[in-house]
Coordinates of C-alpha atoms in Angstrom, one line a residue:
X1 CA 71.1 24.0 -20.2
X2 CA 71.6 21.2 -17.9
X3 CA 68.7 18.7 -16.8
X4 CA 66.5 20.0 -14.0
X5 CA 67.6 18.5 -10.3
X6 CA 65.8 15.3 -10.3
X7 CA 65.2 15.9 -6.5
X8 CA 67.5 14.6 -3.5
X9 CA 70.3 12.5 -4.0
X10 CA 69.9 9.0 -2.0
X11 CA 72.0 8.6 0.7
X12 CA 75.0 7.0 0.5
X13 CA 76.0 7.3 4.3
X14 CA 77.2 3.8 5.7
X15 CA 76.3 3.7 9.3
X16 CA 78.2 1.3 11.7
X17 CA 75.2 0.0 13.7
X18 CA 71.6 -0.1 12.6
X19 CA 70.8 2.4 15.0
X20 CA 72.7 4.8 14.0
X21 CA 70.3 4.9 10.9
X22 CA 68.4 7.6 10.6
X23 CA 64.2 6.9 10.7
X24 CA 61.4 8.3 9.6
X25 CA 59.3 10.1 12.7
X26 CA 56.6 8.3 14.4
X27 CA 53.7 10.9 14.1
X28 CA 50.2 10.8 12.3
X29 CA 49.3 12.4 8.5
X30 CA 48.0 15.7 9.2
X31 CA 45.4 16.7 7.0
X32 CA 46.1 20.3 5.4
X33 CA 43.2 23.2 6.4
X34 CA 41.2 22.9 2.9
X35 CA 40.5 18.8 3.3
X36 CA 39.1 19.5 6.9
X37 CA 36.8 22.8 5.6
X38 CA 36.0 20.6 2.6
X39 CA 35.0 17.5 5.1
X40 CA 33.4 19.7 7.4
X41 CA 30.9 20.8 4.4
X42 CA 30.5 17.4 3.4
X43 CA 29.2 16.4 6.7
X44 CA 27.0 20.0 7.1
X45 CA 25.5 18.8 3.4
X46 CA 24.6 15.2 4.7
X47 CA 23.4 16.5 7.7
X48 CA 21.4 18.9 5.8
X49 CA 19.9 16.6 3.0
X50 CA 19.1 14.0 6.2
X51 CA 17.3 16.5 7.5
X52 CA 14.9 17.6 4.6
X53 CA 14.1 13.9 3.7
X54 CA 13.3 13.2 7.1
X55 CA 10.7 16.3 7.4
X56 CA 9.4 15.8 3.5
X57 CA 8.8 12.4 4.0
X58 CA 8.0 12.1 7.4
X59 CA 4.1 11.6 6.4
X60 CA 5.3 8.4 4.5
X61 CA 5.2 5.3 5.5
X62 CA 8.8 3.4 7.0
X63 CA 8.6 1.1 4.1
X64 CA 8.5 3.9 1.5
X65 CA 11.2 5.9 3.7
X66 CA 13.5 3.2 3.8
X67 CA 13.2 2.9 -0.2
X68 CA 14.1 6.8 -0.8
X69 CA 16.8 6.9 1.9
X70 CA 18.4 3.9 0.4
X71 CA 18.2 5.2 -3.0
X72 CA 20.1 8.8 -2.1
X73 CA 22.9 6.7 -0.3
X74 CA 23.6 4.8 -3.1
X75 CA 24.1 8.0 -4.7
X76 CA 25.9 9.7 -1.9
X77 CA 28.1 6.3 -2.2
X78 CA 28.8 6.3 -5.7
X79 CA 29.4 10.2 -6.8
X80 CA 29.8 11.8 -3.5
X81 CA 27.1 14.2 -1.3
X82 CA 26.5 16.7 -3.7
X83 CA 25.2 14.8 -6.7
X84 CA 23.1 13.0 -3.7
X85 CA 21.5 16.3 -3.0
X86 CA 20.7 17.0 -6.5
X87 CA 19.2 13.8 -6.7
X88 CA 17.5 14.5 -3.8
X89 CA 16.1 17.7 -5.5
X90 CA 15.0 16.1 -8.6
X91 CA 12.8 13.3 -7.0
X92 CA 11.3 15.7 -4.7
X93 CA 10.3 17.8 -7.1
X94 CA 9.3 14.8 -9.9
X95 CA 8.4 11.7 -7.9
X96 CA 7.8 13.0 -4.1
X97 CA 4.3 15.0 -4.9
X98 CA 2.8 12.1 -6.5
X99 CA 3.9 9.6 -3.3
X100 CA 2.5 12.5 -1.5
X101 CA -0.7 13.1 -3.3
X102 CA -1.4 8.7 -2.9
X103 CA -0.6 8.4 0.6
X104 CA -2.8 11.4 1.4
X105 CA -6.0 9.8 -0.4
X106 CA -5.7 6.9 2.6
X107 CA -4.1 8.5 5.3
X108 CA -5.8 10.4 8.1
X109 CA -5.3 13.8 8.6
X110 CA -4.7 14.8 12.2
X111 CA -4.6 18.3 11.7
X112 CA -8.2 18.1 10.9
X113 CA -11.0 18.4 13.3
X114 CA -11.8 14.8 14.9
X115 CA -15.7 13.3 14.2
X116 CA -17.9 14.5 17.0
X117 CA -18.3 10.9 18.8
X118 CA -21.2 10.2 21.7
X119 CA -19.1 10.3 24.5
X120 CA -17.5 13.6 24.0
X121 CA -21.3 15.0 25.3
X122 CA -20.2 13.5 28.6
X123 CA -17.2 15.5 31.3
X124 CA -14.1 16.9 30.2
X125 CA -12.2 13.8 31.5
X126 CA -13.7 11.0 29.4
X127 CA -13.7 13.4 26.7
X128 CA -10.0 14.3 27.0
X129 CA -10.0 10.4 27.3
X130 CA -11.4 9.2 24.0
X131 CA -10.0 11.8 22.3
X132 CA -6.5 10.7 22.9
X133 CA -7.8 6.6 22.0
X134 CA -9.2 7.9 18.7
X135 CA -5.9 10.0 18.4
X136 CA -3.8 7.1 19.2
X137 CA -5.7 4.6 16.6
X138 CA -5.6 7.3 13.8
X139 CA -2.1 7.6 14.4
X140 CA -1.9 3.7 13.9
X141 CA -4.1 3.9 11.1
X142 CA -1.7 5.6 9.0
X143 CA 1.0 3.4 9.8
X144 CA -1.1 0.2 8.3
X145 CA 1.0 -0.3 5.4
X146 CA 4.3 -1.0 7.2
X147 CA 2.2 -2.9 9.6
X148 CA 2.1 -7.2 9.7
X149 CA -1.0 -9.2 10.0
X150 CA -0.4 -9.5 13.7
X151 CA -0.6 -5.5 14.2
X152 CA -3.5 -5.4 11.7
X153 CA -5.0 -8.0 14.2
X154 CA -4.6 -5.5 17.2
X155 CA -5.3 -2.4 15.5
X156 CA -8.7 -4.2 14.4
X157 CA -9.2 -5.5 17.9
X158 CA -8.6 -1.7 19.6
X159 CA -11.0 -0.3 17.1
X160 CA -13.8 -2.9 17.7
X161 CA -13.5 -1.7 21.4
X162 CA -13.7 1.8 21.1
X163 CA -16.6 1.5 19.0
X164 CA -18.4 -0.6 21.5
X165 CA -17.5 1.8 23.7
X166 CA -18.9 4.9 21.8
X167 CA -22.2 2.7 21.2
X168 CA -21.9 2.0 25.1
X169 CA -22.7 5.6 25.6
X170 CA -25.1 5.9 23.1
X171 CA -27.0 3.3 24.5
X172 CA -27.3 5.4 28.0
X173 CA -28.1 8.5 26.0
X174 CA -30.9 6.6 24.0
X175 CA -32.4 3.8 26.0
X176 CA -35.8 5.4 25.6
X177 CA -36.4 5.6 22.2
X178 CA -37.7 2.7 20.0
X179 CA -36.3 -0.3 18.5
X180 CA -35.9 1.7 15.3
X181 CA -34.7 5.1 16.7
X182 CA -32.2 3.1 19.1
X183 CA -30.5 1.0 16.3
X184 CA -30.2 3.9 13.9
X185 CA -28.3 6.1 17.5
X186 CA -26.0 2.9 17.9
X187 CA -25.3 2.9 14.0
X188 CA -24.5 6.8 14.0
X189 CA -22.3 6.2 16.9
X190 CA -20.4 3.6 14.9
X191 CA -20.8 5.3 11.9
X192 CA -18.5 8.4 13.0
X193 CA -15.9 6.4 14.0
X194 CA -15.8 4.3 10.8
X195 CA -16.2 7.0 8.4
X196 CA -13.2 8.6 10.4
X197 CA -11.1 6.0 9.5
X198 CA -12.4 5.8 6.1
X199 CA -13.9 3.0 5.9
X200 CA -17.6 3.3 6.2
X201 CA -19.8 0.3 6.5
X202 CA -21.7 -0.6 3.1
X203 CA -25.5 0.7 4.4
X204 CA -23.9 4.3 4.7
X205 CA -25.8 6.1 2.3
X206 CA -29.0 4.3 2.9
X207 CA -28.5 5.3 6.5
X208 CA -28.5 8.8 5.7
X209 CA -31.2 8.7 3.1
X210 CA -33.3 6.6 6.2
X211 CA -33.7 3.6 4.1
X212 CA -31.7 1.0 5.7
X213 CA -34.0 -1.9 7.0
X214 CA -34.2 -2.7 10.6
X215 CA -32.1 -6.2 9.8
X216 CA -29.7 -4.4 7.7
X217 CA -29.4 -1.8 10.8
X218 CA -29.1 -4.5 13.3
X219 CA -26.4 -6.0 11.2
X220 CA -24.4 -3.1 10.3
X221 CA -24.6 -2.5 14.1
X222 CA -22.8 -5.8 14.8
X223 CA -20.8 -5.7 12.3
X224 CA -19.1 -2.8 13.6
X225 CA -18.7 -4.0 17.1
X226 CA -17.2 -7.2 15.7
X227 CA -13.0 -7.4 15.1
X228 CA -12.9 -9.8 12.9
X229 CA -14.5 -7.7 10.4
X230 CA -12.4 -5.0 11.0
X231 CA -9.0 -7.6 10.6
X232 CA -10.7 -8.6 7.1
X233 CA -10.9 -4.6 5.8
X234 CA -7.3 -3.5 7.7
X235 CA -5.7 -5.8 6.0
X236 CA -7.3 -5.4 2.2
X237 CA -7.1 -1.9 2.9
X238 CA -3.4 -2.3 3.7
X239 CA -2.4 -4.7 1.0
X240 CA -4.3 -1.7 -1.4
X241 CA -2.7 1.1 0.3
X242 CA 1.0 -0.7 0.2
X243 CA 0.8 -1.6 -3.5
X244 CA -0.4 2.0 -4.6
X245 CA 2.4 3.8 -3.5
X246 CA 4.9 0.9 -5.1
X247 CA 3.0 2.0 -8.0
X248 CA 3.6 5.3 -7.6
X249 CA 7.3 5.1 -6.8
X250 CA 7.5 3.1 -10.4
X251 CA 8.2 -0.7 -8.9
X252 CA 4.9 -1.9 -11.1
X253 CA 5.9 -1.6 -14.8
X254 CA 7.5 -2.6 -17.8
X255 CA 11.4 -1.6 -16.3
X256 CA 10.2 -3.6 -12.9
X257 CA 7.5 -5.8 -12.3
X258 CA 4.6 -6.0 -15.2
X259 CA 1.4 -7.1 -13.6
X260 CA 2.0 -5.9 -9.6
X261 CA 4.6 -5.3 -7.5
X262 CA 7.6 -8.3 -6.8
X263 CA 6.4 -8.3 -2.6
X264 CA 2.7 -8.4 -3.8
X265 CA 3.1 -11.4 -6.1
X266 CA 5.3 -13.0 -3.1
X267 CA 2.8 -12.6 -0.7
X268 CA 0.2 -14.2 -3.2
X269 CA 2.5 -17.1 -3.7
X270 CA 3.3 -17.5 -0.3
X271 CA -1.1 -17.6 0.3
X272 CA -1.3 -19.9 -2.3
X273 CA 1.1 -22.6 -1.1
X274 CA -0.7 -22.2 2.7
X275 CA -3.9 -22.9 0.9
X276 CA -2.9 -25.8 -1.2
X277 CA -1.6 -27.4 2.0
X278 CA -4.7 -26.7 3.2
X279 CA -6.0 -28.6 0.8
X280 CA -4.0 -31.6 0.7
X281 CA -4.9 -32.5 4.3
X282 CA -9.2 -32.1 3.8
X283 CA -11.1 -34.9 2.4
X284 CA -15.0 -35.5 1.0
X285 CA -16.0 -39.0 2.0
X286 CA -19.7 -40.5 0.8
X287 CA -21.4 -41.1 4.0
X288 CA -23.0 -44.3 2.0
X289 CA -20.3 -45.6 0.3
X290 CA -17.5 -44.7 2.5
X291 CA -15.5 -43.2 -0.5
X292 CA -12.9 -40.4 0.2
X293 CA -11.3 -38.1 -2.5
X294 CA -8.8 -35.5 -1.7
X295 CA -10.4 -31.8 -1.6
X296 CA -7.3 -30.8 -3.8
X297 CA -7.8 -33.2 -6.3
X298 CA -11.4 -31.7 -6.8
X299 CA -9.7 -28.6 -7.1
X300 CA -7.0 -29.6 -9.8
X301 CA -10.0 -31.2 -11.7
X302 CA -12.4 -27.6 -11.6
X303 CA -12.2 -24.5 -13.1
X304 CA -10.7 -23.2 -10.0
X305 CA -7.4 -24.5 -11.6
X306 CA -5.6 -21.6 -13.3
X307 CA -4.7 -24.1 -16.3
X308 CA -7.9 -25.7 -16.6
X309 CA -9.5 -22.4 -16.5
X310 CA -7.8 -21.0 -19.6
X311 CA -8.5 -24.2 -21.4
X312 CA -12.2 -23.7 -21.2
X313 CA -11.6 -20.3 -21.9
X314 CA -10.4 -20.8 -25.3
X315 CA -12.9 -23.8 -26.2
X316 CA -15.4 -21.1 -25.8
X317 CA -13.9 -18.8 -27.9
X318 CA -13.7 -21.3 -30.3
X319 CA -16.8 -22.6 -30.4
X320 CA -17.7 -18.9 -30.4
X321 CA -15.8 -18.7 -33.5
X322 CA -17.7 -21.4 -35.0
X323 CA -21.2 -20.6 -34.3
X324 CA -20.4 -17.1 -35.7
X325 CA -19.0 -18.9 -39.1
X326 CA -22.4 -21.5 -39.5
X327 CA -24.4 -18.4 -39.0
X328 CA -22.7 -16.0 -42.0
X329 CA -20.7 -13.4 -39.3
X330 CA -17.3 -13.1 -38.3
X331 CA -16.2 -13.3 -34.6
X332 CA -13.8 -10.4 -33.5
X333 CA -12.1 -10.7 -30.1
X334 CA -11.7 -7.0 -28.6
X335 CA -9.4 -5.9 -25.8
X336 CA -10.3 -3.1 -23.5
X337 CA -8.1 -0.9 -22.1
X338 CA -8.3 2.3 -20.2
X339 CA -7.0 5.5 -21.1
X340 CA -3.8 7.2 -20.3
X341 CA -4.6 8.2 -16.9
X342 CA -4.9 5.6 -15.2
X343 CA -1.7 4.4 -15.7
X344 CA 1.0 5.6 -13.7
X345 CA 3.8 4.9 -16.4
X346 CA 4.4 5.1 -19.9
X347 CA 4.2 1.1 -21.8
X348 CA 8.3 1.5 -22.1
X349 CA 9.0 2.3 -19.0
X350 CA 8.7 6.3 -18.0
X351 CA 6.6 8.4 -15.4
X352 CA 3.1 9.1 -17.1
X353 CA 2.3 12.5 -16.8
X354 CA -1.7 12.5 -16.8
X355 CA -1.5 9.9 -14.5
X356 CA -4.4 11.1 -12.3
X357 CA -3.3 8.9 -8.8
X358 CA -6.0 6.4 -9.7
X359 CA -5.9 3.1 -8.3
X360 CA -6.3 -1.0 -9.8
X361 CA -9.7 -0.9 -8.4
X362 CA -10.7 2.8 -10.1
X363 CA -9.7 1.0 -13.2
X364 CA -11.4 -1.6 -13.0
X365 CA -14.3 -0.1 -12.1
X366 CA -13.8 2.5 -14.7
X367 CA -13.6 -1.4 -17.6
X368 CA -17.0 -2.5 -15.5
X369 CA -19.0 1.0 -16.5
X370 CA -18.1 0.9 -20.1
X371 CA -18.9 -2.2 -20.2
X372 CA -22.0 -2.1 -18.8
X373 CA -22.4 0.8 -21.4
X374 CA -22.3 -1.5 -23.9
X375 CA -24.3 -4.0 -22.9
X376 CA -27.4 -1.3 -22.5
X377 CA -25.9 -0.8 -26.6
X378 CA -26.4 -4.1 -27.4
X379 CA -29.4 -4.4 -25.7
X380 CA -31.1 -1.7 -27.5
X381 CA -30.6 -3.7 -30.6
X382 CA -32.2 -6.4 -29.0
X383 CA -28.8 -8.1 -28.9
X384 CA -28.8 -10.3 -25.6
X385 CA -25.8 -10.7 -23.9

């Protein structure tokens, strides 16, 4: 049989002027019916996927946000909007709950009942009043960890007033009672506020087992009113919030960052050049002599150097070593570590299951009771330590 048609046969037509060529027509490509349906469920699926992040995560802070929206556009990029959305379904169902579970030990909850304050006894307008202040810094409160030192600063300043506002009003409400009875009102009134926002001042429980001492009262009373103090426990509080939920979203590890998180050991950099500049401008001078030396050369000279410190570290564990020897024992050098859950991933590199959302601090504390345990060991064979 003969060869199929190749197609149409060029033409050979020889026009006599250039117009008289025949051209292609001026129009645009017109898509066909199934590549509009198939955009048009493309941008219903994004639309859709945009939506659930934003009302799963919308309890998150923007920082943590960002980091999941970012992550399911790089997939949307790469393999298109439906393998985003099964991404998407995975890590909500795997990595979200535990984001969730850390940001909900800090946060405040605002569909809970509010602390019953001083000045709410007072009219309906002040109390509709400082209910919306405490609102508006418990809304601000859970947006610390995204916050910089300069919103810290405010938010620390705006609580400092609305507690010397609440103790304003206990103060009216009180004014006849003794010195002891009026410092322990203007504590409570504080204390509501503080332990609201989760971070209670440290005579607490001796407050409510009425063993606090009248300076301790009068100090924890000050304390309070102060914003400074406030600044110093935003910001550790921040610094711990921020780096719990990088833990949790698996940027501290042995795939990512060993120790702590890359913007944690930045920041810590960045404080430690500010200090050592610090330094190098502060001088001790000998009133007598008239001598000056550099306040960083002390330092480089101390313990309080990072290098120097190890070296002393290891002469004692050397002269440990030898002691041990002249006296017929052997010295053993232990390493304690805690158990599996408090440590959010696996040492080569997965999610740890019986990770129990446990922060650096519960572990630590969690290294200080055992050892402490075995201390009271030792002791009881008269072994000092």
């Amino acid at each position: 049989p003969p060869p199929p048609f190749p197609g149409k046969a060029p033409d050979t037509t020889v026009y006599p002027y250039p117009w008289n060529k025949p051209r292609e027509a001026i129009g645009l490509e017109r898509a066909s019916m199934e590549d509009i349906a198939a955009a048009a469920r493309e941008r219903q699926a994004r639309e859709q996927l945009e939506s659930t992040m934003q009302q799963e995560t919308g309890a998150l802070p923007l920082f943590m946000r960002l980091r999941i929206q970012a992550r399911m556009d790089e997939h949307d990029q790469q393999k298109g909007i439906y393998i985003a959305a099964l991404k998407w379904r995975d890590f909500a169902r795997r990595e979200l709950p535990l984001l969730t579970a850390v940001n909900d030990r800090y946060r405040i909850h605002l569909d809970r009942p509010m602390p019953s304050v001083w000045s709410w006894m007072n009219a309906s307008g002040a109390t509709a009043r400082h209910f919306a202040d405490l609102q508006g810094l418990s809304e601000r409160y859970n947006r610390l960890p995204e916050y910089t030192d300069e919103d810290v600063e405010l938010l620390s300043q705006d609580i400092a007033i609305f507690i010397r506002a609440e103790m304003s009003e206990a103060d009216e409400a009180a004014k006849d009672l003794d010195d002891y009875a009026y410092g322990r009102q203007l504590f409570a009134a504080g204390l509501r506020v503080a332990e609201h926002l989760n971070l209670p001042p440290a005579g607490a429980e001796k407050f409510r087992r009425h063993k606090l001492k009248d300076a301790d009262l009068t100090a924890g009373v000050l304390q309070m009113q102060d914003d400074r103090y406030w600044c110093r426990r935003l910001k550790r509080l921040a610094h711990r919030w921020r780096e719990h939920l990088q833990i949790a979203f698996g940027d501290v590890g042995r795939a990512a960052s060993v120790y702590c998180s890359k913007k944690q050991i930045s920041e810590w950099e960045t404080q430690r050049k500010r200090t050592r500049e610090i330094l190098k401008q502060l001088e001790f001078e000998d009133e007598d002599s008239g001598e000056r030396i550099s306040v960083a050369a002390v330092y480089d000279s101390s313990v309080s150097n990072p290098a120097l410190r190890r070296v002393e570290l290891m002469t004692r564990i050397g002269g440990f070593n030898r002691i041990a020897i002249a006296a017929g024992f052997e010295c053993r050098f232990y390493t304690m570590t805690a158990p599996s859950k408090y440590h959010a991933r696996l040492h080569y590199g997965p999610r740890n299951h019986k990770w129990d959302h446990s922060t650096p601090k519960d572990t630590q504390q969690y290294l200080a009771t055992l050892w402490q345990q075995i201390r009271a060991d030792l002791a009881r064979d008269e072994i000092q330590v």
